[in-house]
Amino acid sequence: MSAIESVLVENRVFPPGEALTKAARISGMSAYEALCAEADKNPDEFWGRQARENLLWSKPFTRVLDESNKPFYKWFDDGQLNASANCLDRHIGTPVENKTAIIFEADDGAVTKVTYKELLARVSRFANGLKAHGIQKGDRVLIYMPMTIEGVVAMQACARIGATHSVVFGGFSAKALQERIIDVGAVAVVTANYQMRGGKELPLKAVVDEALSMPGCESVKSVFVYERTPTACTLAVGRDKTFTELLQGQSDECAPVAVDAEHPLFVLYTSGSTGKPKGVQHATGGYLLWAKMTMDWTFDLKDSDIFWCTADIGWITGHTYVAYGPLAAGATQIVFEGVPTYPDAGRFWQMIERHKCTIFYTAPTAIRSLIKASETNEKVHPKNWDLTSLRILGSVGEPINPEAWIWYHKHVGGERCPVVDTFWQTETGGHVITPLPGATPLVPGSCTLPLPGIAAAIVDEAANDVPNGSGGILVIKKPWPSMIRTIWGDPERFKKSYFPEELKGYYLAGDGAVRDAERGYFRITGRIDDVLNVSGHRMGTMEIESALVAKTDLVAEAAVVGRPDDTTGEAICAFVVLKRSLPQGDEAREIAKQLRDWVAKEIGPIAKPKDIRFGENLPKTRSGKIMRRLLRSLAKGEAITQDTSTLENPQILTQLDQTY
Ligand code: WT7
C-alpha cells in the first residue's frame, strides 16, 4: 500500500527533544501553561505587555482593547506606529542591520542576498517612487507580483507610507483581478512583465492590461512594472512605468508615516461560502504584533536561524510569514520564486541543503506530492541531500494526514525535528492553534493546543461547549489582536459571517473540530460551510458554480462539490447541465475542456474542476433544492444510501456517474 493511501490513525506521541526544550523561548508545558494563565487572568495586561515589548510605537497606546462596538474590536487604538519601521528601521544600529534579511533563489537557481540595511534602502526608494506618483496614506495599491524580493519591497513600501496593499496571487485571472481592483478601489497596480515558474515565462502585465480594459477599473491611475525578464511588454503612455523609471533619481531615505494602530495595513481576498470573495481587512498594530510573536513562539526563532516559508505572498501565509513576521523578528529568510517540482521534485531538499535552512514551513499538499514523486524516482528522495541543518518543521493550510506527517518527520526531519501543525486562517492573521516546538508533545494529525491568549473552543449550534471526544464547531471566544477587523466595504457581511447571533459573540472559524479525550488536543475535521480546500487554497463552491453558469451559451445549471484527493486534499467536482443534449465520449471531453478553460479565465487555473460530470438535470428534492449530499457521494464514488425515490428522473444517476 502506498504511504499516502492508507488511512491508519497514528497514536504515537512525540515528546519534544530535551536539547530543544532546554533552549526554547517557551520551554516545556509549564511555561506554556503559565503564559496561558497570564493571558486568561488579565488579557489587557498580557496583550499590553506583549505589544510594548514586541513593537516600536511612535506614540504609545494607553488603551489595550476597546470593545464598545462589538464585534468591531479595536486594539491599542490611541497608539501609533509604522509596520515597515517595525520590520526594518528597528534593526538599524543593532547587529541585525548587516544580517542577511532575504536569500532569494530564482526559478533558475540564481541566488541574490540583501541585508536589512539594503532592504531598508530599497523599500524607502520604492516608497519615494510611490509618493512621487501621488500615492499617499489611505490609498489602496494592488500588488500582482511574482515571488521576488521586489514583491516584498512593494508591500513594505506601501506600509511605509500608510497605503493599504491588496496582494492578488499571480495565478488569478484578469476577471478576478478586475473584481478585486473595483472592490478595493485601487489607485495603482504593482506588477511584473512576466513571472518565471518551472522554467516557463508566464505573463503578468498582459493580465493586468486585460483587467484594466474591463469596465470599472478607472480608479487605477498608475501601473508599475518590474522587468523580471528581458522580454518586452506593452506600456500605456502616461499610465505605466517600469521599475527603472519609477525608482530613477529617488532617494533611498524615506521617513515612515506613523499610522493609528487600527489603520488598515492590508486587504486580502479570500473565498467565502456565498457570493464574491471577501476582502479581509487587517489592522496595523494587532496584526504585526502577532506576526512577530508567533515567529518567536511557534518557530522558536533564534538569531542563527535560516527560516523558509514556501508560501506565495499572494496568500496570508506569505503575508505573515514572508513579508512581515520574519522581518519584524529580524530573521534571515529564504524567498523562492519557483515551484517544488522544477527542475525536479528534489528542489526543496536541494535548497534546504544549499542554504542550510533550519526552519522549514510548507503545506501538506506539497509534502504529499513530493512523497509520490520520491516513490517513483529514488533520485528525488530527501535522503539524497544533507538536511541536518533543519531543527523545526512546519505544516500549514489543511489537515496533515498522519502518514504524510510521519514521512515528513522521518525523511525530512531525520526524526529530530518537531513538526508544528499550525492551524489558522486568513482571518486570524497568524497561528491560533499550534504546537510549540520546545513544549508540546506532538500527535500526528493534530494541531494540538491554542496559543496563549487564544480562547479556542468547540461548541454546538447553540454555542454550548461540547465534551472532549465529540465533534462540533470551532470558535474563538475572546477577541485577539490579529483578528480580522471587517470585510472591506461590507461590515454587515463581516458580522453575519463571523459573529452569527446564535453563537453569542464567539468568532466562528468555519471549521469543524474535535478535541481528544486524553489531552484535549484539537483535530480539525474540515470546513463546515461550502468552502473547499484544494492544495491548501480556499475555494468557494458557489464561486465556481457562478463561473460555470456564466458560460451562458453552454451551461444551464451547475453544482460544485468537493471530494477527497490524496494529493490535493480535496478536488473540485462539477455537475453540469448543458443547454444542449447530453454529450458523450470525445464530444463530452471536448466540452469539459472548454469549461475548464472558461473557469481558468473567470477565476484562475486553481479553480479548474478536476472532475466534470454531465446530466440532463441535477438531483433535487421535491422543494427544488439540489441534493448536495447525494452529489458528494457520487463524486466520491460511494454507494448511494440516500433516498432517491423522489427523484424526477432517476436515470440521471447513471449519467452523473461518468467523469470527464
Ligand atoms: C482554512 C483557512 C492558514 C493559512 C493558509 C490557509 C484550513 C489551515 C490548517 C491546519 C487543518 C487547516 C482550515 C481553515 N487549515 N491550516 N493546520 N489543519 N486545517 O488560509 O486560505 O484562509 O484557509 O484552511 O479549513 O479554515 P486560508
PDB file of C-alpha atoms in Angstrom, residues 313-570:
ATOM      1  CA  ILE A 313       2.962  36.442  -0.939  1.00  0.00           C
ATOM      2  CA  GLY A 314      -0.446  36.223  -2.629  1.00  0.00           C
ATOM      3  CA  TRP A 315      -1.763  34.224   0.356  1.00  0.00           C
ATOM      4  CA  ILE A 316      -1.987  35.098   4.032  1.00  0.00           C
ATOM      5  CA  THR A 317       0.864  32.704   4.860  1.00  0.00           C
ATOM      6  CA  GLY A 318       3.111  34.719   2.557  1.00  0.00           C
ATOM      7  CA  HIS A 319       1.979  37.945   4.231  1.00  0.00           C
ATOM      8  CA  THR A 320       2.535  36.903   7.825  1.00  0.00           C
ATOM      9  CA  TYR A 321       5.469  34.508   7.447  1.00  0.00           C
ATOM     10  CA  VAL A 322       7.331  36.071   4.485  1.00  0.00           C
ATOM     11  CA  ALA A 323       6.550  39.791   4.138  1.00  0.00           C
ATOM     12  CA  TYR A 324       6.115  40.775   7.808  1.00  0.00           C
ATOM     13  CA  GLY A 325       6.828  38.214  10.563  1.00  0.00           C
ATOM     14  CA  PRO A 326      10.399  37.190   9.659  1.00  0.00           C
ATOM     15  CA  LEU A 327      11.430  40.827   9.125  1.00  0.00           C
ATOM     16  CA  ALA A 328       9.808  42.075  12.333  1.00  0.00           C
ATOM     17  CA  ALA A 329      11.661  39.288  14.128  1.00  0.00           C
ATOM     18  CA  GLY A 330      14.998  40.094  12.447  1.00  0.00           C
ATOM     19  CA  ALA A 331      15.310  36.656  10.859  1.00  0.00           C
ATOM     20  CA  THR A 332      17.225  35.569   7.776  1.00  0.00           C
ATOM     21  CA  GLN A 333      14.721  34.041   5.404  1.00  0.00           C
ATOM     22  CA  ILE A 334      14.687  32.274   2.066  1.00  0.00           C
ATOM     23  CA  VAL A 335      12.353  33.558  -0.636  1.00  0.00           C
ATOM     24  CA  PHE A 336      11.814  31.144  -3.512  1.00  0.00           C
ATOM     25  CA  GLU A 337      10.436  32.130  -6.877  1.00  0.00           C
ATOM     26  CA  GLY A 338       9.827  28.728  -8.391  1.00  0.00           C
ATOM     27  CA  VAL A 339       7.882  25.524  -7.895  1.00  0.00           C
ATOM     28  CA  PRO A 340       8.792  22.433  -5.824  1.00  0.00           C
ATOM     29  CA  THR A 341       8.993  20.151  -8.864  1.00  0.00           C
ATOM     30  CA  TYR A 342      11.380  22.107 -11.077  1.00  0.00           C
ATOM     31  CA  PRO A 343      13.883  21.130 -12.329  1.00  0.00           C
ATOM     32  CA  ASP A 344      12.799  18.068 -10.355  1.00  0.00           C
ATOM     33  CA  ALA A 345      10.957  17.111  -7.194  1.00  0.00           C
ATOM     34  CA  GLY A 346      14.183  17.319  -5.185  1.00  0.00           C
ATOM     35  CA  ARG A 347      14.241  21.116  -5.389  1.00  0.00           C
ATOM     36  CA  PHE A 348      13.101  21.793  -1.807  1.00  0.00           C
ATOM     37  CA  TRP A 349      15.631  19.356  -0.323  1.00  0.00           C
ATOM     38  CA  GLN A 350      18.392  20.714  -2.504  1.00  0.00           C
ATOM     39  CA  MET A 351      17.593  24.258  -1.380  1.00  0.00           C
ATOM     40  CA  ILE A 352      17.472  23.295   2.295  1.00  0.00           C
ATOM     41  CA  GLU A 353      20.970  21.807   1.932  1.00  0.00           C
ATOM     42  CA  ARG A 354      22.282  24.689  -0.150  1.00  0.00           C
ATOM     43  CA  HIS A 355      21.111  27.458   2.180  1.00  0.00           C
ATOM     44  CA  LYS A 356      21.433  25.480   5.438  1.00  0.00           C
ATOM     45  CA  CYS A 357      17.803  26.077   6.217  1.00  0.00           C
ATOM     46  CA  THR A 358      16.932  25.486   9.882  1.00  0.00           C
ATOM     47  CA  ILE A 359      13.159  26.088   9.964  1.00  0.00           C
ATOM     48  CA  PHE A 360      11.111  24.825   7.049  1.00  0.00           C
ATOM     49  CA  TYR A 361       7.424  25.651   6.719  1.00  0.00           C
ATOM     50  CA  THR A 362       5.310  24.207   3.902  1.00  0.00           C
ATOM     51  CA  ALA A 363       1.912  22.737   3.035  1.00  0.00           C
ATOM     52  CA  PRO A 364       0.725  19.115   3.289  1.00  0.00           C
ATOM     53  CA  THR A 365      -0.202  19.107  -0.385  1.00  0.00           C
ATOM     54  CA  ALA A 366       3.431  19.826  -1.316  1.00  0.00           C
ATOM     55  CA  ILE A 367       4.648  17.104   1.052  1.00  0.00           C
ATOM     56  CA  ARG A 368       2.208  14.577  -0.404  1.00  0.00           C
ATOM     57  CA  SER A 369       3.185  15.334  -3.978  1.00  0.00           C
ATOM     58  CA  LEU A 370       6.882  15.049  -3.077  1.00  0.00           C
ATOM     59  CA  ILE A 371       6.244  11.724  -1.324  1.00  0.00           C
ATOM     60  CA  LYS A 372       4.608  10.474  -4.510  1.00  0.00           C
ATOM     61  CA  ALA A 373       7.468  11.728  -6.662  1.00  0.00           C
ATOM     62  CA  SER A 374      10.071  10.054  -4.449  1.00  0.00           C
ATOM     63  CA  GLU A 375       8.184   6.762  -4.569  1.00  0.00           C
ATOM     64  CA  THR A 376       8.669   6.569  -8.319  1.00  0.00           C
ATOM     65  CA  ASN A 377      12.060   8.271  -8.507  1.00  0.00           C
ATOM     66  CA  GLU A 378      14.657   7.449  -5.837  1.00  0.00           C
ATOM     67  CA  LYS A 379      16.805  10.342  -7.007  1.00  0.00           C
ATOM     68  CA  VAL A 380      14.428  12.951  -5.649  1.00  0.00           C
ATOM     69  CA  HIS A 381      14.044  11.309  -2.233  1.00  0.00           C
ATOM     70  CA  PRO A 382      15.195  13.637   0.570  1.00  0.00           C
ATOM     71  CA  LYS A 383      17.803  11.057   1.645  1.00  0.00           C
ATOM     72  CA  ASN A 384      19.957  12.273  -1.254  1.00  0.00           C
ATOM     73  CA  TRP A 385      20.598  15.588   0.483  1.00  0.00           C
ATOM     74  CA  ASP A 386      22.137  16.703   3.741  1.00  0.00           C
ATOM     75  CA  LEU A 387      19.214  18.053   5.715  1.00  0.00           C
ATOM     76  CA  THR A 388      20.925  18.086   9.102  1.00  0.00           C
ATOM     77  CA  SER A 389      20.691  21.888   9.320  1.00  0.00           C
ATOM     78  CA  LEU A 390      16.955  21.553   9.950  1.00  0.00           C
ATOM     79  CA  ARG A 391      15.692  21.880  13.503  1.00  0.00           C
ATOM     80  CA  ILE A 392      11.982  22.649  13.139  1.00  0.00           C
ATOM     81  CA  LEU A 393       9.400  21.704  10.508  1.00  0.00           C
ATOM     82  CA  GLY A 394       6.031  23.318   9.995  1.00  0.00           C
ATOM     83  CA  SER A 395       2.827  22.469   8.182  1.00  0.00           C
ATOM     84  CA  VAL A 396       0.017  24.807   7.166  1.00  0.00           C
ATOM     85  CA  GLY A 397      -3.114  25.196   5.111  1.00  0.00           C
ATOM     86  CA  GLU A 398      -5.035  21.966   5.555  1.00  0.00           C
ATOM     87  CA  PRO A 399      -5.110  18.952   7.814  1.00  0.00           C
ATOM     88  CA  ILE A 400      -1.930  16.919   7.501  1.00  0.00           C
ATOM     89  CA  ASN A 401      -2.685  13.220   7.363  1.00  0.00           C
ATOM     90  CA  PRO A 402      -0.671  11.110   9.833  1.00  0.00           C
ATOM     91  CA  GLU A 403       1.116   9.233   7.007  1.00  0.00           C
ATOM     92  CA  ALA A 404       2.421  12.457   5.471  1.00  0.00           C
ATOM     93  CA  TRP A 405       3.323  13.741   8.949  1.00  0.00           C
ATOM     94  CA  ILE A 406       5.346  10.617   9.736  1.00  0.00           C
ATOM     95  CA  TRP A 407       7.149  10.751   6.380  1.00  0.00           C
ATOM     96  CA  TYR A 408       7.957  14.453   6.837  1.00  0.00           C
ATOM     97  CA  HIS A 409       9.173  13.839  10.381  1.00  0.00           C
ATOM     98  CA  LYS A 410      11.280  10.834   9.385  1.00  0.00           C
ATOM     99  CA  HIS A 411      12.680  11.585   5.947  1.00  0.00           C
ATOM    100  CA  VAL A 412      12.925  15.357   6.072  1.00  0.00           C
ATOM    101  CA  GLY A 413      13.366  15.956   9.791  1.00  0.00           C
ATOM    102  CA  GLY A 414      15.521  12.893  10.465  1.00  0.00           C
ATOM    103  CA  GLU A 415      13.264  12.101  13.447  1.00  0.00           C
ATOM    104  CA  ARG A 416      14.954  15.011  15.159  1.00  0.00           C
ATOM    105  CA  CYS A 417      12.715  17.942  14.285  1.00  0.00           C
ATOM    106  CA  PRO A 418       9.324  18.677  15.775  1.00  0.00           C
ATOM    107  CA  VAL A 419       6.563  19.188  13.204  1.00  0.00           C
ATOM    108  CA  VAL A 420       4.381  22.150  14.116  1.00  0.00           C
ATOM    109  CA  ASP A 421       0.978  21.675  12.512  1.00  0.00           C
ATOM    110  CA  THR A 422      -0.232  25.264  12.535  1.00  0.00           C
ATOM    111  CA  PHE A 423      -3.961  25.868  12.278  1.00  0.00           C
ATOM    112  CA  TRP A 424      -5.044  29.369  11.315  1.00  0.00           C
ATOM    113  CA  GLN A 425      -6.851  31.339   8.605  1.00  0.00           C
ATOM    114  CA  THR A 426      -6.658  34.493   6.525  1.00  0.00           C
ATOM    115  CA  GLU A 427      -8.987  35.974   9.126  1.00  0.00           C
ATOM    116  CA  THR A 428      -6.901  35.070  12.182  1.00  0.00           C
ATOM    117  CA  GLY A 429      -3.820  36.882  10.847  1.00  0.00           C
ATOM    118  CA  GLY A 430      -1.432  34.331  12.339  1.00  0.00           C
ATOM    119  CA  HIS A 431      -1.309  30.947  14.048  1.00  0.00           C
ATOM    120  CA  VAL A 432      -4.046  30.272  16.571  1.00  0.00           C
ATOM    121  CA  ILE A 433      -3.839  26.555  17.339  1.00  0.00           C
ATOM    122  CA  THR A 434      -0.384  25.025  17.087  1.00  0.00           C
ATOM    123  CA  PRO A 435       2.186  23.007  18.964  1.00  0.00           C
ATOM    124  CA  LEU A 436       5.194  24.799  20.441  1.00  0.00           C
ATOM    125  CA  PRO A 437       8.412  23.055  19.414  1.00  0.00           C
ATOM    126  CA  GLY A 438      10.003  23.159  22.865  1.00  0.00           C
ATOM    127  CA  ALA A 439       6.917  22.318  24.842  1.00  0.00           C
ATOM    128  CA  THR A 440       4.080  20.391  23.225  1.00  0.00           C
ATOM    129  CA  PRO A 441       4.153  16.588  22.895  1.00  0.00           C
ATOM    130  CA  LEU A 442       3.126  16.027  19.266  1.00  0.00           C
ATOM    131  CA  VAL A 443       0.370  13.795  17.956  1.00  0.00           C
ATOM    132  CA  PRO A 444       0.448  13.422  14.148  1.00  0.00           C
ATOM    133  CA  GLY A 445      -2.681  14.864  12.555  1.00  0.00           C
ATOM    134  CA  SER A 446      -3.437  17.169  15.473  1.00  0.00           C
ATOM    135  CA  CYS A 447      -2.737  20.899  15.669  1.00  0.00           C
ATOM    136  CA  THR A 448      -2.722  20.300  19.452  1.00  0.00           C
ATOM    137  CA  LEU A 449      -3.454  23.357  21.620  1.00  0.00           C
ATOM    138  CA  PRO A 450      -4.329  27.057  21.277  1.00  0.00           C
ATOM    139  CA  LEU A 451      -1.581  29.621  21.707  1.00  0.00           C
ATOM    140  CA  PRO A 452      -1.658  31.642  24.932  1.00  0.00           C
ATOM    141  CA  GLY A 453      -4.344  34.315  24.671  1.00  0.00           C
ATOM    142  CA  ILE A 454      -6.399  32.418  22.087  1.00  0.00           C
ATOM    143  CA  ALA A 455      -9.685  31.233  23.596  1.00  0.00           C
ATOM    144  CA  ALA A 456     -10.387  28.432  21.102  1.00  0.00           C
ATOM    145  CA  ALA A 457     -13.228  26.061  21.915  1.00  0.00           C
ATOM    146  CA  ILE A 458     -15.597  23.583  20.334  1.00  0.00           C
ATOM    147  CA  VAL A 459     -19.299  24.246  20.696  1.00  0.00           C
ATOM    148  CA  ASP A 460     -22.637  23.037  19.392  1.00  0.00           C
ATOM    149  CA  GLU A 461     -25.070  25.104  17.299  1.00  0.00           C
ATOM    150  CA  ALA A 462     -26.348  26.901  20.387  1.00  0.00           C
ATOM    151  CA  ALA A 463     -22.826  27.847  21.482  1.00  0.00           C
ATOM    152  CA  ASN A 464     -22.660  25.325  24.328  1.00  0.00           C
ATOM    153  CA  ASP A 465     -19.315  23.656  24.933  1.00  0.00           C
ATOM    154  CA  VAL A 466     -19.197  20.062  23.766  1.00  0.00           C
ATOM    155  CA  PRO A 467     -17.287  17.453  25.777  1.00  0.00           C
ATOM    156  CA  ASN A 468     -13.905  16.251  24.572  1.00  0.00           C
ATOM    157  CA  GLY A 469     -14.298  13.408  22.127  1.00  0.00           C
ATOM    158  CA  SER A 470     -17.406  14.886  20.493  1.00  0.00           C
ATOM    159  CA  GLY A 471     -17.116  16.937  17.362  1.00  0.00           C
ATOM    160  CA  GLY A 472     -18.516  20.420  16.957  1.00  0.00           C
ATOM    161  CA  ILE A 473     -17.989  23.909  15.663  1.00  0.00           C
ATOM    162  CA  LEU A 474     -14.645  25.614  16.172  1.00  0.00           C
ATOM    163  CA  VAL A 475     -14.946  29.071  17.733  1.00  0.00           C
ATOM    164  CA  ILE A 476     -12.703  31.590  19.447  1.00  0.00           C
ATOM    165  CA  LYS A 477     -14.488  33.000  22.445  1.00  0.00           C
ATOM    166  CA  LYS A 478     -12.497  36.165  23.028  1.00  0.00           C
ATOM    167  CA  PRO A 479     -11.058  38.750  20.652  1.00  0.00           C
ATOM    168  CA  TRP A 480      -7.316  38.706  19.963  1.00  0.00           C
ATOM    169  CA  PRO A 481      -5.127  41.422  18.415  1.00  0.00           C
ATOM    170  CA  SER A 482      -4.558  39.955  14.927  1.00  0.00           C
ATOM    171  CA  MET A 483      -8.174  39.102  14.207  1.00  0.00           C
ATOM    172  CA  ILE A 484      -9.932  40.328  11.052  1.00  0.00           C
ATOM    173  CA  ARG A 485     -11.348  43.826  11.596  1.00  0.00           C
ATOM    174  CA  THR A 486     -14.041  43.817   8.943  1.00  0.00           C
ATOM    175  CA  ILE A 487     -14.767  42.783   5.389  1.00  0.00           C
ATOM    176  CA  TRP A 488     -13.651  45.681   3.235  1.00  0.00           C
ATOM    177  CA  GLY A 489     -16.712  47.797   2.470  1.00  0.00           C
ATOM    178  CA  ASP A 490     -19.167  45.287   3.930  1.00  0.00           C
ATOM    179  CA  PRO A 491     -19.404  45.420   7.733  1.00  0.00           C
ATOM    180  CA  GLU A 492     -22.781  43.650   7.679  1.00  0.00           C
ATOM    181  CA  ARG A 493     -21.339  40.644   5.890  1.00  0.00           C
ATOM    182  CA  PHE A 494     -18.477  40.649   8.413  1.00  0.00           C
ATOM    183  CA  LYS A 495     -20.918  40.408  11.313  1.00  0.00           C
ATOM    184  CA  LYS A 496     -23.056  37.767   9.651  1.00  0.00           C
ATOM    185  CA  SER A 497     -20.145  35.598   8.528  1.00  0.00           C
ATOM    186  CA  TYR A 498     -18.042  35.595  11.677  1.00  0.00           C
ATOM    187  CA  PHE A 499     -20.296  36.576  14.566  1.00  0.00           C
ATOM    188  CA  PRO A 500     -23.680  34.959  13.900  1.00  0.00           C
ATOM    189  CA  GLU A 501     -26.210  35.687  16.633  1.00  0.00           C
ATOM    190  CA  GLU A 502     -26.658  32.081  17.740  1.00  0.00           C
ATOM    191  CA  LEU A 503     -23.007  31.929  18.739  1.00  0.00           C
ATOM    192  CA  LYS A 504     -23.225  34.543  21.491  1.00  0.00           C
ATOM    193  CA  GLY A 505     -20.479  36.739  20.170  1.00  0.00           C
ATOM    194  CA  TYR A 506     -17.937  33.981  19.583  1.00  0.00           C
ATOM    195  CA  TYR A 507     -15.784  34.162  16.454  1.00  0.00           C
ATOM    196  CA  LEU A 508     -16.878  31.436  14.020  1.00  0.00           C
ATOM    197  CA  ALA A 509     -13.919  29.927  12.197  1.00  0.00           C
ATOM    198  CA  GLY A 510     -15.961  27.905   9.698  1.00  0.00           C
ATOM    199  CA  ASP A 511     -14.236  24.631  10.548  1.00  0.00           C
ATOM    200  CA  GLY A 512     -15.393  21.569  12.393  1.00  0.00           C
ATOM    201  CA  ALA A 513     -13.101  20.169  15.073  1.00  0.00           C
ATOM    202  CA  VAL A 514     -12.855  17.624  17.846  1.00  0.00           C
ATOM    203  CA  ARG A 515     -10.701  17.504  20.978  1.00  0.00           C
ATOM    204  CA  ASP A 516      -9.271  14.181  22.046  1.00  0.00           C
ATOM    205  CA  ALA A 517     -10.399  12.747  25.330  1.00  0.00           C
ATOM    206  CA  GLU A 518      -6.935  12.268  26.770  1.00  0.00           C
ATOM    207  CA  ARG A 519      -5.152  15.565  26.152  1.00  0.00           C
ATOM    208  CA  GLY A 520      -7.826  17.913  24.900  1.00  0.00           C
ATOM    209  CA  TYR A 521      -5.857  18.264  21.677  1.00  0.00           C
ATOM    210  CA  PHE A 522      -7.680  19.793  18.724  1.00  0.00           C
ATOM    211  CA  ARG A 523      -8.074  17.995  15.427  1.00  0.00           C
ATOM    212  CA  ILE A 524      -9.582  19.954  12.568  1.00  0.00           C
ATOM    213  CA  THR A 525     -12.137  17.890  10.680  1.00  0.00           C
ATOM    214  CA  GLY A 526     -12.647  20.311   7.775  1.00  0.00           C
ATOM    215  CA  ARG A 527     -14.845  23.185   6.706  1.00  0.00           C
ATOM    216  CA  ILE A 528     -18.463  23.197   7.791  1.00  0.00           C
ATOM    217  CA  ASP A 529     -19.509  25.621   5.070  1.00  0.00           C
ATOM    218  CA  ASP A 530     -19.439  25.367   1.280  1.00  0.00           C
ATOM    219  CA  VAL A 531     -15.759  26.157   1.101  1.00  0.00           C
ATOM    220  CA  LEU A 532     -13.327  23.651  -0.368  1.00  0.00           C
ATOM    221  CA  ASN A 533      -9.651  23.357   0.438  1.00  0.00           C
ATOM    222  CA  VAL A 534      -7.759  22.427  -2.701  1.00  0.00           C
ATOM    223  CA  SER A 535      -3.995  22.185  -2.235  1.00  0.00           C
ATOM    224  CA  GLY A 536      -4.325  24.428   0.811  1.00  0.00           C
ATOM    225  CA  HIS A 537      -6.235  27.062  -1.161  1.00  0.00           C
ATOM    226  CA  ARG A 538      -9.707  28.085  -0.208  1.00  0.00           C
ATOM    227  CA  MET A 539     -12.290  27.899  -2.989  1.00  0.00           C
ATOM    228  CA  GLY A 540     -15.974  28.677  -2.623  1.00  0.00           C
ATOM    229  CA  THR A 541     -18.208  26.139  -4.367  1.00  0.00           C
ATOM    230  CA  MET A 542     -20.682  28.931  -5.195  1.00  0.00           C
ATOM    231  CA  GLU A 543     -17.931  30.970  -6.796  1.00  0.00           C
ATOM    232  CA  ILE A 544     -17.106  28.111  -9.165  1.00  0.00           C
ATOM    233  CA  GLU A 545     -20.787  27.473  -9.831  1.00  0.00           C
ATOM    234  CA  SER A 546     -21.291  31.139 -10.738  1.00  0.00           C
ATOM    235  CA  ALA A 547     -18.300  30.977 -13.051  1.00  0.00           C
ATOM    236  CA  LEU A 548     -19.710  27.887 -14.797  1.00  0.00           C
ATOM    237  CA  VAL A 549     -23.207  29.272 -15.313  1.00  0.00           C
ATOM    238  CA  ALA A 550     -21.690  32.494 -16.632  1.00  0.00           C
ATOM    239  CA  LYS A 551     -20.859  30.441 -19.720  1.00  0.00           C
ATOM    240  CA  THR A 552     -24.362  31.194 -20.914  1.00  0.00           C
ATOM    241  CA  ASP A 553     -24.061  29.716 -24.413  1.00  0.00           C
ATOM    242  CA  LEU A 554     -23.380  26.261 -22.970  1.00  0.00           C
ATOM    243  CA  VAL A 555     -24.349  25.859 -19.336  1.00  0.00           C
ATOM    244  CA  ALA A 556     -27.876  25.787 -17.938  1.00  0.00           C
ATOM    245  CA  GLU A 557     -27.104  24.762 -14.374  1.00  0.00           C
ATOM    246  CA  ALA A 558     -24.124  23.665 -12.302  1.00  0.00           C
ATOM    247  CA  ALA A 559     -23.404  22.318  -8.839  1.00  0.00           C
ATOM    248  CA  VAL A 560     -19.924  22.012  -7.385  1.00  0.00           C
ATOM    249  CA  VAL A 561     -18.843  19.769  -4.516  1.00  0.00           C
ATOM    250  CA  GLY A 562     -15.525  18.572  -3.128  1.00  0.00           C
ATOM    251  CA  ARG A 563     -14.243  15.037  -2.955  1.00  0.00           C
ATOM    252  CA  PRO A 564     -11.166  13.678  -1.171  1.00  0.00           C
ATOM    253  CA  ASP A 565      -7.975  13.618  -3.221  1.00  0.00           C
ATOM    254  CA  ASP A 566      -4.801  12.015  -1.980  1.00  0.00           C
ATOM    255  CA  THR A 567      -2.513  14.782  -3.223  1.00  0.00           C
ATOM    256  CA  THR A 568      -4.524  17.992  -3.186  1.00  0.00           C
ATOM    257  CA  GLY A 569      -6.583  17.152  -0.085  1.00  0.00           C
ATOM    258  CA  GLU A 570      -9.820  17.968  -1.813  1.00  0.00           C
TER     259      GLU A 570
END
